[in-house]
Structure formats: C-alpha cells, structure tokens
PDB file of C-alpha atoms in Angstrom:
ATOM      1  CA  MET M 241    -178.901   7.826  80.317  1.00  0.00           C
ATOM      2  CA  SER M 242    -178.195   9.223  83.832  1.00  0.00           C
ATOM      3  CA  PHE M 243    -177.359   7.009  86.626  1.00  0.00           C
ATOM      4  CA  SER M 244    -180.891   8.481  88.419  1.00  0.00           C
ATOM      5  CA  THR M 245    -183.299   7.928  85.068  1.00  0.00           C
ATOM      6  CA  MET M 246    -181.186   4.021  85.251  1.00  0.00           C
ATOM      7  CA  LEU M 247    -182.139   3.553  89.039  1.00  0.00           C
ATOM      8  CA  LEU M 248    -185.623   4.722  87.934  1.00  0.00           C
ATOM      9  CA  GLN M 249    -185.986   2.102  85.179  1.00  0.00           C
ATOM     10  CA  LEU M 250    -184.993  -0.719  87.838  1.00  0.00           C
ATOM     11  CA  LEU M 251    -186.932   0.645  90.572  1.00  0.00           C
ATOM     12  CA  SER M 252    -190.134   0.147  87.672  1.00  0.00           C
ATOM     13  CA  GLY M 253    -189.081  -3.632  87.478  1.00  0.00           C
ATOM     14  CA  PHE M 254    -188.137  -3.963  90.600  1.00  0.00           C
ATOM     15  CA  GLY M 255    -192.076  -4.058  91.718  1.00  0.00           C
ATOM     16  CA  SER M 256    -192.511  -6.666  89.176  1.00  0.00           C
ATOM     17  CA  THR M 257    -189.792  -9.187  90.921  1.00  0.00           C
ATOM     18  CA  VAL M 258    -191.772  -8.444  94.389  1.00  0.00           C
ATOM     19  CA  LEU M 259    -194.758  -9.563  93.118  1.00  0.00           C
ATOM     20  CA  ILE M 260    -193.445 -12.685  91.695  1.00  0.00           C
ATOM     21  CA  PHE M 261    -191.643 -13.142  94.981  1.00  0.00           C
ATOM     22  CA  ALA M 262    -194.572 -12.925  97.194  1.00  0.00           C
ATOM     23  CA  LEU M 263    -197.246 -14.875  95.083  1.00  0.00           C
ATOM     24  CA  VAL M 264    -194.518 -17.408  94.390  1.00  0.00           C
ATOM     25  CA  LEU M 265    -193.989 -17.662  98.523  1.00  0.00           C
ATOM     26  CA  VAL M 266    -197.937 -17.579  99.110  1.00  0.00           C
ATOM     27  CA  ILE M 267    -198.508 -20.276  96.661  1.00  0.00           C
ATOM     28  CA  SER M 268    -195.867 -22.671  97.213  1.00  0.00           C
ATOM     29  CA  LEU M 269    -195.814 -22.885 101.018  1.00  0.00           C
ATOM     30  CA  PRO M 270    -199.042 -24.425 101.812  1.00  0.00           C
ATOM     31  CA  LEU M 271    -199.030 -26.320  97.656  1.00  0.00           C
ATOM     32  CA  GLY M 272    -195.629 -28.209  99.626  1.00  0.00           C
ATOM     33  CA  LEU M 273    -197.443 -29.269 102.542  1.00  0.00           C
ATOM     34  CA  ILE M 274    -199.759 -31.139 100.325  1.00  0.00           C
ATOM     35  CA  VAL M 275    -197.517 -32.526  97.673  1.00  0.00           C
ATOM     36  CA  TYR M 276    -195.911 -33.669 101.047  1.00  0.00           C
ATOM     37  CA  PHE M 277    -198.842 -34.992 101.931  1.00  0.00           C
ATOM     38  CA  GLY M 278    -199.604 -36.681  98.526  1.00  0.00           C
ATOM     39  CA  ARG M 279    -195.898 -38.701  98.687  1.00  0.00           C
ATOM     40  CA  ALA M 280    -196.445 -39.946 102.017  1.00  0.00           C
ATOM     41  CA  SER M 281    -200.082 -41.160 100.899  1.00  0.00           C
ATOM     42  CA  ARG M 282    -200.888 -44.614 101.972  1.00  0.00           C
ATOM     43  CA  PHE M 283    -202.131 -45.341  98.414  1.00  0.00           C
ATOM     44  CA  ARG M 284    -198.703 -46.540  96.323  1.00  0.00           C
ATOM     45  CA  LEU M 285    -200.419 -44.877  93.172  1.00  0.00           C
ATOM     46  CA  LEU M 286    -200.319 -41.220  94.079  1.00  0.00           C
ATOM     47  CA  SER M 287    -197.254 -41.638  96.099  1.00  0.00           C
ATOM     48  CA  GLY M 288    -195.092 -42.549  92.807  1.00  0.00           C
ATOM     49  CA  ILE M 289    -196.885 -40.518  90.870  1.00  0.00           C
ATOM     50  CA  VAL M 290    -195.978 -37.425  93.478  1.00  0.00           C
ATOM     51  CA  LYS M 291    -192.532 -38.870  94.065  1.00  0.00           C
ATOM     52  CA  ILE M 292    -191.752 -38.913  90.205  1.00  0.00           C
ATOM     53  CA  TYR M 293    -193.079 -35.321  90.274  1.00  0.00           C
ATOM     54  CA  ILE M 294    -190.874 -34.158  92.968  1.00  0.00           C
ATOM     55  CA  SER M 295    -188.096 -35.944  91.076  1.00  0.00           C
ATOM     56  CA  VAL M 296    -188.464 -33.955  87.650  1.00  0.00           C
ATOM     57  CA  MET M 297    -188.752 -30.364  89.541  1.00  0.00           C
ATOM     58  CA  ARG M 298    -185.791 -30.927  91.566  1.00  0.00           C
ATOM     59  CA  GLY M 299    -183.714 -32.795  88.300  1.00  0.00           C
ATOM     60  CA  THR M 300    -184.526 -30.078  85.696  1.00  0.00           C
ATOM     61  CA  PRO M 301    -183.623 -26.345  85.172  1.00  0.00           C
ATOM     62  CA  LEU M 302    -185.976 -23.923  86.520  1.00  0.00           C
ATOM     63  CA  MET M 303    -185.950 -22.338  83.334  1.00  0.00           C
ATOM     64  CA  LEU M 304    -186.419 -24.936  81.065  1.00  0.00           C
ATOM     65  CA  GLN M 305    -189.635 -25.666  83.355  1.00  0.00           C
ATOM     66  CA  LEU M 306    -190.592 -21.667  82.379  1.00  0.00           C
ATOM     67  CA  LEU M 307    -190.765 -22.667  79.023  1.00  0.00           C
ATOM     68  CA  MET M 308    -192.366 -25.671  79.094  1.00  0.00           C
ATOM     69  CA  TRP M 309    -195.183 -23.932  81.442  1.00  0.00           C
ATOM     70  CA  TYR M 310    -195.441 -20.679  78.803  1.00  0.00           C
ATOM     71  CA  PHE M 311    -195.164 -22.556  75.118  1.00  0.00           C
ATOM     72  CA  GLY M 312    -196.421 -25.998  76.591  1.00  0.00           C
ATOM     73  CA  PRO M 313    -200.018 -24.801  76.117  1.00  0.00           C
ATOM     74  CA  PHE M 314    -199.958 -23.473  72.466  1.00  0.00           C
ATOM     75  CA  TYR M 315    -198.040 -26.414  70.985  1.00  0.00           C
ATOM     76  CA  LEU M 316    -200.025 -28.591  73.072  1.00  0.00           C
ATOM     77  CA  TRP M 317    -203.607 -27.109  72.440  1.00  0.00           C
ATOM     78  CA  GLY M 318    -203.062 -24.161  70.079  1.00  0.00           C
ATOM     79  CA  MET M 319    -203.713 -21.803  72.948  1.00  0.00           C
ATOM     80  CA  ASN M 320    -203.189 -17.808  72.740  1.00  0.00           C
ATOM     81  CA  ILE M 321    -200.808 -17.370  75.113  1.00  0.00           C
ATOM     82  CA  GLY M 322    -200.073 -13.439  74.536  1.00  0.00           C
ATOM     83  CA  ASN M 323    -201.349 -12.795  77.429  1.00  0.00           C
ATOM     84  CA  TYR M 324    -200.825 -15.875  79.478  1.00  0.00           C
ATOM     85  CA  LYS M 325    -196.983 -14.719  80.513  1.00  0.00           C
ATOM     86  CA  PHE M 326    -196.795 -13.988  83.788  1.00  0.00           C
ATOM     87  CA  THR M 327    -199.666 -16.707  84.934  1.00  0.00           C
ATOM     88  CA  ALA M 328    -197.036 -18.997  83.488  1.00  0.00           C
ATOM     89  CA  ILE M 329    -194.410 -17.484  85.625  1.00  0.00           C
ATOM     90  CA  ILE M 330    -196.313 -17.938  88.922  1.00  0.00           C
ATOM     91  CA  LEU M 331    -197.329 -22.005  87.867  1.00  0.00           C
ATOM     92  CA  GLY M 332    -193.902 -22.894  86.586  1.00  0.00           C
ATOM     93  CA  CYS M 333    -192.075 -21.409  90.035  1.00  0.00           C
ATOM     94  CA  SER M 334    -194.799 -22.324  92.285  1.00  0.00           C
ATOM     95  CA  VAL M 335    -194.866 -25.755  90.959  1.00  0.00           C
ATOM     96  CA  ASN M 336    -191.565 -26.103  90.533  1.00  0.00           C
ATOM     97  CA  TYR M 337    -190.850 -24.659  94.948  1.00  0.00           C
ATOM     98  CA  ALA M 338    -193.848 -26.584  96.161  1.00  0.00           C
ATOM     99  CA  ALA M 339    -191.617 -29.917  95.451  1.00  0.00           C
ATOM    100  CA  TYR M 340    -188.665 -28.505  97.390  1.00  0.00           C
ATOM    101  CA  PHE M 341    -190.787 -27.714 100.674  1.00  0.00           C
ATOM    102  CA  ALA M 342    -192.536 -30.661 100.609  1.00  0.00           C
ATOM    103  CA  GLU M 343    -188.915 -32.608 101.319  1.00  0.00           C
ATOM    104  CA  ILE M 344    -188.013 -29.705 103.904  1.00  0.00           C
ATOM    105  CA  TYR M 345    -191.687 -30.460 105.247  1.00  0.00           C
ATOM    106  CA  ARG M 346    -190.945 -34.568 105.216  1.00  0.00           C
ATOM    107  CA  SER M 347    -187.570 -33.989 106.532  1.00  0.00           C
ATOM    108  CA  GLY M 348    -189.675 -32.597 109.407  1.00  0.00           C
ATOM    109  CA  ILE M 349    -192.407 -34.459 110.363  1.00  0.00           C
ATOM    110  CA  GLU M 350    -190.352 -37.597 109.523  1.00  0.00           C
ATOM    111  CA  SER M 351    -188.151 -36.320 112.205  1.00  0.00           C
ATOM    112  CA  MET M 352    -191.206 -36.219 115.311  1.00  0.00           C
ATOM    113  CA  PRO M 353    -190.880 -39.052 117.618  1.00  0.00           C
ATOM    114  CA  LYS M 354    -193.811 -41.614 117.816  1.00  0.00           C
ATOM    115  CA  GLY M 355    -194.432 -41.037 121.362  1.00  0.00           C
ATOM    116  CA  GLN M 356    -195.621 -37.676 120.741  1.00  0.00           C
ATOM    117  CA  TYR M 357    -198.835 -39.693 118.147  1.00  0.00           C
ATOM    118  CA  GLU M 358    -199.354 -42.014 120.781  1.00  0.00           C
ATOM    119  CA  ALA M 359    -199.583 -39.741 123.641  1.00  0.00           C
ATOM    120  CA  ALA M 360    -201.821 -37.285 121.766  1.00  0.00           C
ATOM    121  CA  GLN M 361    -204.349 -40.443 120.868  1.00  0.00           C
ATOM    122  CA  LEU M 362    -204.092 -40.989 125.006  1.00  0.00           C
ATOM    123  CA  LEU M 363    -205.106 -37.466 125.519  1.00  0.00           C
ATOM    124  CA  GLY M 364    -207.760 -37.753 122.457  1.00  0.00           C
ATOM    125  CA  TYR M 365    -206.769 -35.875 119.517  1.00  0.00           C
ATOM    126  CA  ASN M 366    -207.818 -37.385 116.380  1.00  0.00           C
ATOM    127  CA  LYS M 367    -205.097 -37.426 113.971  1.00  0.00           C
ATOM    128  CA  VAL M 368    -206.084 -33.711 112.011  1.00  0.00           C
ATOM    129  CA  GLN M 369    -206.052 -32.535 115.473  1.00  0.00           C
ATOM    130  CA  THR M 370    -202.643 -34.505 116.433  1.00  0.00           C
ATOM    131  CA  PHE M 371    -200.834 -32.779 113.326  1.00  0.00           C
ATOM    132  CA  LEU M 372    -202.172 -28.859 113.850  1.00  0.00           C
ATOM    133  CA  ARG M 373    -202.069 -28.716 116.931  1.00  0.00           C
ATOM    134  CA  ILE M 374    -199.155 -30.528 118.432  1.00  0.00           C
ATOM    135  CA  ILE M 375    -196.670 -31.590 115.342  1.00  0.00           C
ATOM    136  CA  LEU M 376    -196.746 -28.997 112.745  1.00  0.00           C
ATOM    137  CA  PRO M 377    -196.027 -25.841 115.085  1.00  0.00           C
ATOM    138  CA  GLN M 378    -192.783 -28.407 116.206  1.00  0.00           C
ATOM    139  CA  VAL M 379    -192.199 -28.687 112.472  1.00  0.00           C
ATOM    140  CA  ILE M 380    -192.516 -25.110 111.392  1.00  0.00           C
ATOM    141  CA  LYS M 381    -189.864 -24.313 113.700  1.00  0.00           C
ATOM    142  CA  ILE M 382    -187.287 -27.385 112.353  1.00  0.00           C
ATOM    143  CA  VAL M 383    -187.657 -26.815 109.247  1.00  0.00           C
ATOM    144  CA  LEU M 384    -187.562 -22.568 108.955  1.00  0.00           C
ATOM    145  CA  PRO M 385    -184.068 -22.772 108.664  1.00  0.00           C
ATOM    146  CA  ALA M 386    -184.060 -24.544 105.119  1.00  0.00           C
ATOM    147  CA  VAL M 387    -187.058 -22.862 104.071  1.00  0.00           C
ATOM    148  CA  THR M 388    -185.386 -19.355 104.642  1.00  0.00           C
ATOM    149  CA  ASN M 389    -182.636 -20.588 102.061  1.00  0.00           C
ATOM    150  CA  GLU M 390    -184.866 -21.814  99.890  1.00  0.00           C
ATOM    151  CA  VAL M 391    -186.671 -18.782  99.771  1.00  0.00           C
ATOM    152  CA  ILE M 392    -183.641 -16.691  99.601  1.00  0.00           C
ATOM    153  CA  THR M 393    -182.710 -18.862  96.452  1.00  0.00           C
ATOM    154  CA  LEU M 394    -186.551 -17.713  95.007  1.00  0.00           C
ATOM    155  CA  VAL M 395    -185.462 -14.005  95.462  1.00  0.00           C
ATOM    156  CA  LYS M 396    -182.740 -14.534  92.742  1.00  0.00           C
ATOM    157  CA  ASP M 397    -184.847 -17.443  90.781  1.00  0.00           C
ATOM    158  CA  THR M 398    -187.402 -14.380  90.008  1.00  0.00           C
ATOM    159  CA  SER M 399    -183.888 -13.654  87.490  1.00  0.00           C
ATOM    160  CA  LEU M 400    -185.035 -16.338  84.947  1.00  0.00           C
ATOM    161  CA  VAL M 401    -188.429 -15.304  84.359  1.00  0.00           C
ATOM    162  CA  TYR M 402    -186.648 -12.602  81.544  1.00  0.00           C
ATOM    163  CA  SER M 403    -186.722 -16.511  79.614  1.00  0.00           C
ATOM    164  CA  VAL M 404    -190.147 -16.361  78.416  1.00  0.00           C
ATOM    165  CA  SER M 405    -189.388 -12.112  78.082  1.00  0.00           C
ATOM    166  CA  TYR M 406    -191.285 -11.134  80.815  1.00  0.00           C
ATOM    167  CA  VAL M 407    -190.242  -7.742  82.205  1.00  0.00           C
ATOM    168  CA  GLU M 408    -188.854  -7.339  85.612  1.00  0.00           C
ATOM    169  CA  MET M 409    -185.630  -5.623  86.856  1.00  0.00           C
ATOM    170  CA  PHE M 410    -183.500  -8.183  85.791  1.00  0.00           C
ATOM    171  CA  ALA M 411    -184.689  -7.725  82.174  1.00  0.00           C
ATOM    172  CA  ILE M 412    -184.273  -3.724  82.263  1.00  0.00           C
ATOM    173  CA  ALA M 413    -180.993  -4.253  83.847  1.00  0.00           C
ATOM    174  CA  LYS M 414    -179.887  -6.489  80.918  1.00  0.00           C
ATOM    175  CA  GLN M 415    -181.399  -4.513  78.165  1.00  0.00           C
ATOM    176  CA  ILE M 416    -180.227  -0.762  79.748  1.00  0.00           C
ATOM    177  CA  SER M 417    -176.121  -2.719  79.569  1.00  0.00           C
ATOM    178  CA  SER M 418    -176.937  -3.815  75.637  1.00  0.00           C
ATOM    179  CA  ALA M 419    -178.334  -0.255  74.771  1.00  0.00           C
ATOM    180  CA  GLN M 420    -175.686   1.622  76.465  1.00  0.00           C
ATOM    181  CA  THR M 421    -172.427  -0.563  76.477  1.00  0.00           C
ATOM    182  CA  THR M 422    -172.107  -0.632  80.255  1.00  0.00           C
ATOM    183  CA  ILE M 423    -172.088  -3.486  83.068  1.00  0.00           C
ATOM    184  CA  MET M 424    -173.183  -0.635  85.800  1.00  0.00           C
ATOM    185  CA  PRO M 425    -177.077  -1.506  85.401  1.00  0.00           C
ATOM    186  CA  LEU M 426    -175.939  -4.707  85.903  1.00  0.00           C
ATOM    187  CA  VAL M 427    -174.098  -4.026  88.938  1.00  0.00           C
ATOM    188  CA  ALA M 428    -177.119  -1.986  90.119  1.00  0.00           C
ATOM    189  CA  ALA M 429    -179.854  -4.960  89.711  1.00  0.00           C
ATOM    190  CA  GLY M 430    -177.100  -7.112  91.999  1.00  0.00           C
ATOM    191  CA  VAL M 431    -177.111  -3.999  94.539  1.00  0.00           C
ATOM    192  CA  PHE M 432    -180.639  -4.436  94.426  1.00  0.00           C
ATOM    193  CA  TYR M 433    -181.383  -8.080  94.693  1.00  0.00           C
ATOM    194  CA  TYR M 434    -178.532  -7.821  97.572  1.00  0.00           C
ATOM    195  CA  ILE M 435    -180.467  -5.494  99.530  1.00  0.00           C
ATOM    196  CA  PHE M 436    -183.565  -7.441  98.962  1.00  0.00           C
ATOM    197  CA  ASN M 437    -182.483 -10.897 100.281  1.00  0.00           C
ATOM    198  CA  PHE M 438    -180.832  -9.116 103.362  1.00  0.00           C
ATOM    199  CA  ALA M 439    -184.250  -7.608 103.759  1.00  0.00           C
ATOM    200  CA  VAL M 440    -185.832 -11.362 103.882  1.00  0.00           C
ATOM    201  CA  ALA M 441    -182.981 -13.267 105.348  1.00  0.00           C
ATOM    202  CA  TRP M 442    -183.867 -10.575 108.487  1.00  0.00           C
ATOM    203  CA  ILE M 443    -187.129 -10.892 108.735  1.00  0.00           C
ATOM    204  CA  MET M 444    -186.457 -14.828 108.681  1.00  0.00           C
ATOM    205  CA  GLU M 445    -184.135 -14.752 111.766  1.00  0.00           C
ATOM    206  CA  ARG M 446    -186.547 -12.360 112.928  1.00  0.00           C
ATOM    207  CA  ILE M 447    -188.945 -15.439 112.643  1.00  0.00           C
ATOM    208  CA  GLU M 448    -186.422 -17.884 114.038  1.00  0.00           C
ATOM    209  CA  LYS M 449    -185.868 -15.943 117.107  1.00  0.00           C
ATOM    210  CA  LYS M 450    -189.353 -15.458 118.141  1.00  0.00           C
ATOM    211  CA  LEU M 451    -190.220 -19.452 117.377  1.00  0.00           C
ATOM    212  CA  ASP M 452    -187.176 -20.349 119.831  1.00  0.00           C
ATOM    213  CA  TYR M 453    -188.917 -21.593 122.983  1.00  0.00           C
ATOM    214  CA  TYR M 454    -185.780 -22.412 124.389  1.00  0.00           C
ATOM    215  CA  ARG M 455    -184.375 -19.157 125.024  1.00  0.00           C
TER     216      ARG M 455
END
C-alpha cells in the first residue's frame, strides 16, 4: 500500500472522529450544567443520586462504560444492537464527559461571591435572571481553561470507540498496521490527532482571549 493511499484511508476515518468529537461536545457541555444543578439540589435524594453518578463516571474507565452502553441493552432486554453502535458511542461519551463538566461548573459557580447574588436581588433580578445575566458569563470565563483541558482529552478519547468495533481513524490505522506489519499508520494517526488537538487548543485560546475583560 502506498503512503498516499494510507493517508486517504486515514482521512476517511478522520471524518468519523471529528463527528464523534463534535456531537459529544455539543451534548455534554449543556448536559454537564444540568448535572450540576442536580448535584446542587436541595433534595437530598436527587443530590445523592447525582453524586453517585458522577463518582461512577469519573471512577471507571471510559472504555468499560462504552462496552456497557453497547452490550447492556442486549443482555438486559435482548435488544438488537446491530445499528446501535454509533448511538452507544455518543451516549456513553456524552454521559461520561457531562460528569466531568459538571464538576468544572461547580468549581466556577461556587467560587462566586455571595455578595453578587445579594446585589442582584436588590436590583430586582430573580434567581434565573441572576444566574443567566450575572453569574454564568463570569463562570464561563473562570472555567474555560479547565474546559479546554477536557476538550483536548476528548479528542484523544475518541480513539477508544474501537473497543466496540466502530471504524474511525484509530481503528483504520490499527487495521492497516496489522495487515502491512508496519507502525507507520499509527504514527500517521498520531500526527492527525496532534494537528486536531493543536487546532482545538488554538480555537479555545482565541476564545479565552476574547473573554479576557481586563486586557
């Protein structure tokens, strides 16, 4: 196999990698905020359940969680999982990353001085208005570096979907490497991941600078 043919095959899988990354990010970012509200709830039962969920998501390997999402419906309900692979990947990754984002949001929201809530109340803002107009914009700026780290990790974690036999760039690289008995496809895949991560880090850095109000 020529080098150009190998790159074309890797590029065909790279599209799947980008799609998984984009969908998981779009779902897990807002889902993490919902999870945070559940964790911060005054209802102890709900708060306790959410804390256990976060603990499990952060305390077990993502690969294991993907396998559970994929094979669980078959063993529990006898569900035909033939066309369920992509859905299991998106659900598994999104639920996992939502737990991490929830903790990041919690660190930002709980760092806000109570005086800001009191001042907003004096100005006539209700709780929703206070959060959306005053607290959330500041929290986004505070947590963005931590979110950036998780987003970069997500790029690399997309390679774990090979565990459920989903064909994306890393899976293709492994197949070519095994068939051709060469490490070059894996090296090329590593370069693709690095470039993707570099682009993501650059974009997030631009966003951080846009939100740097003090310069």
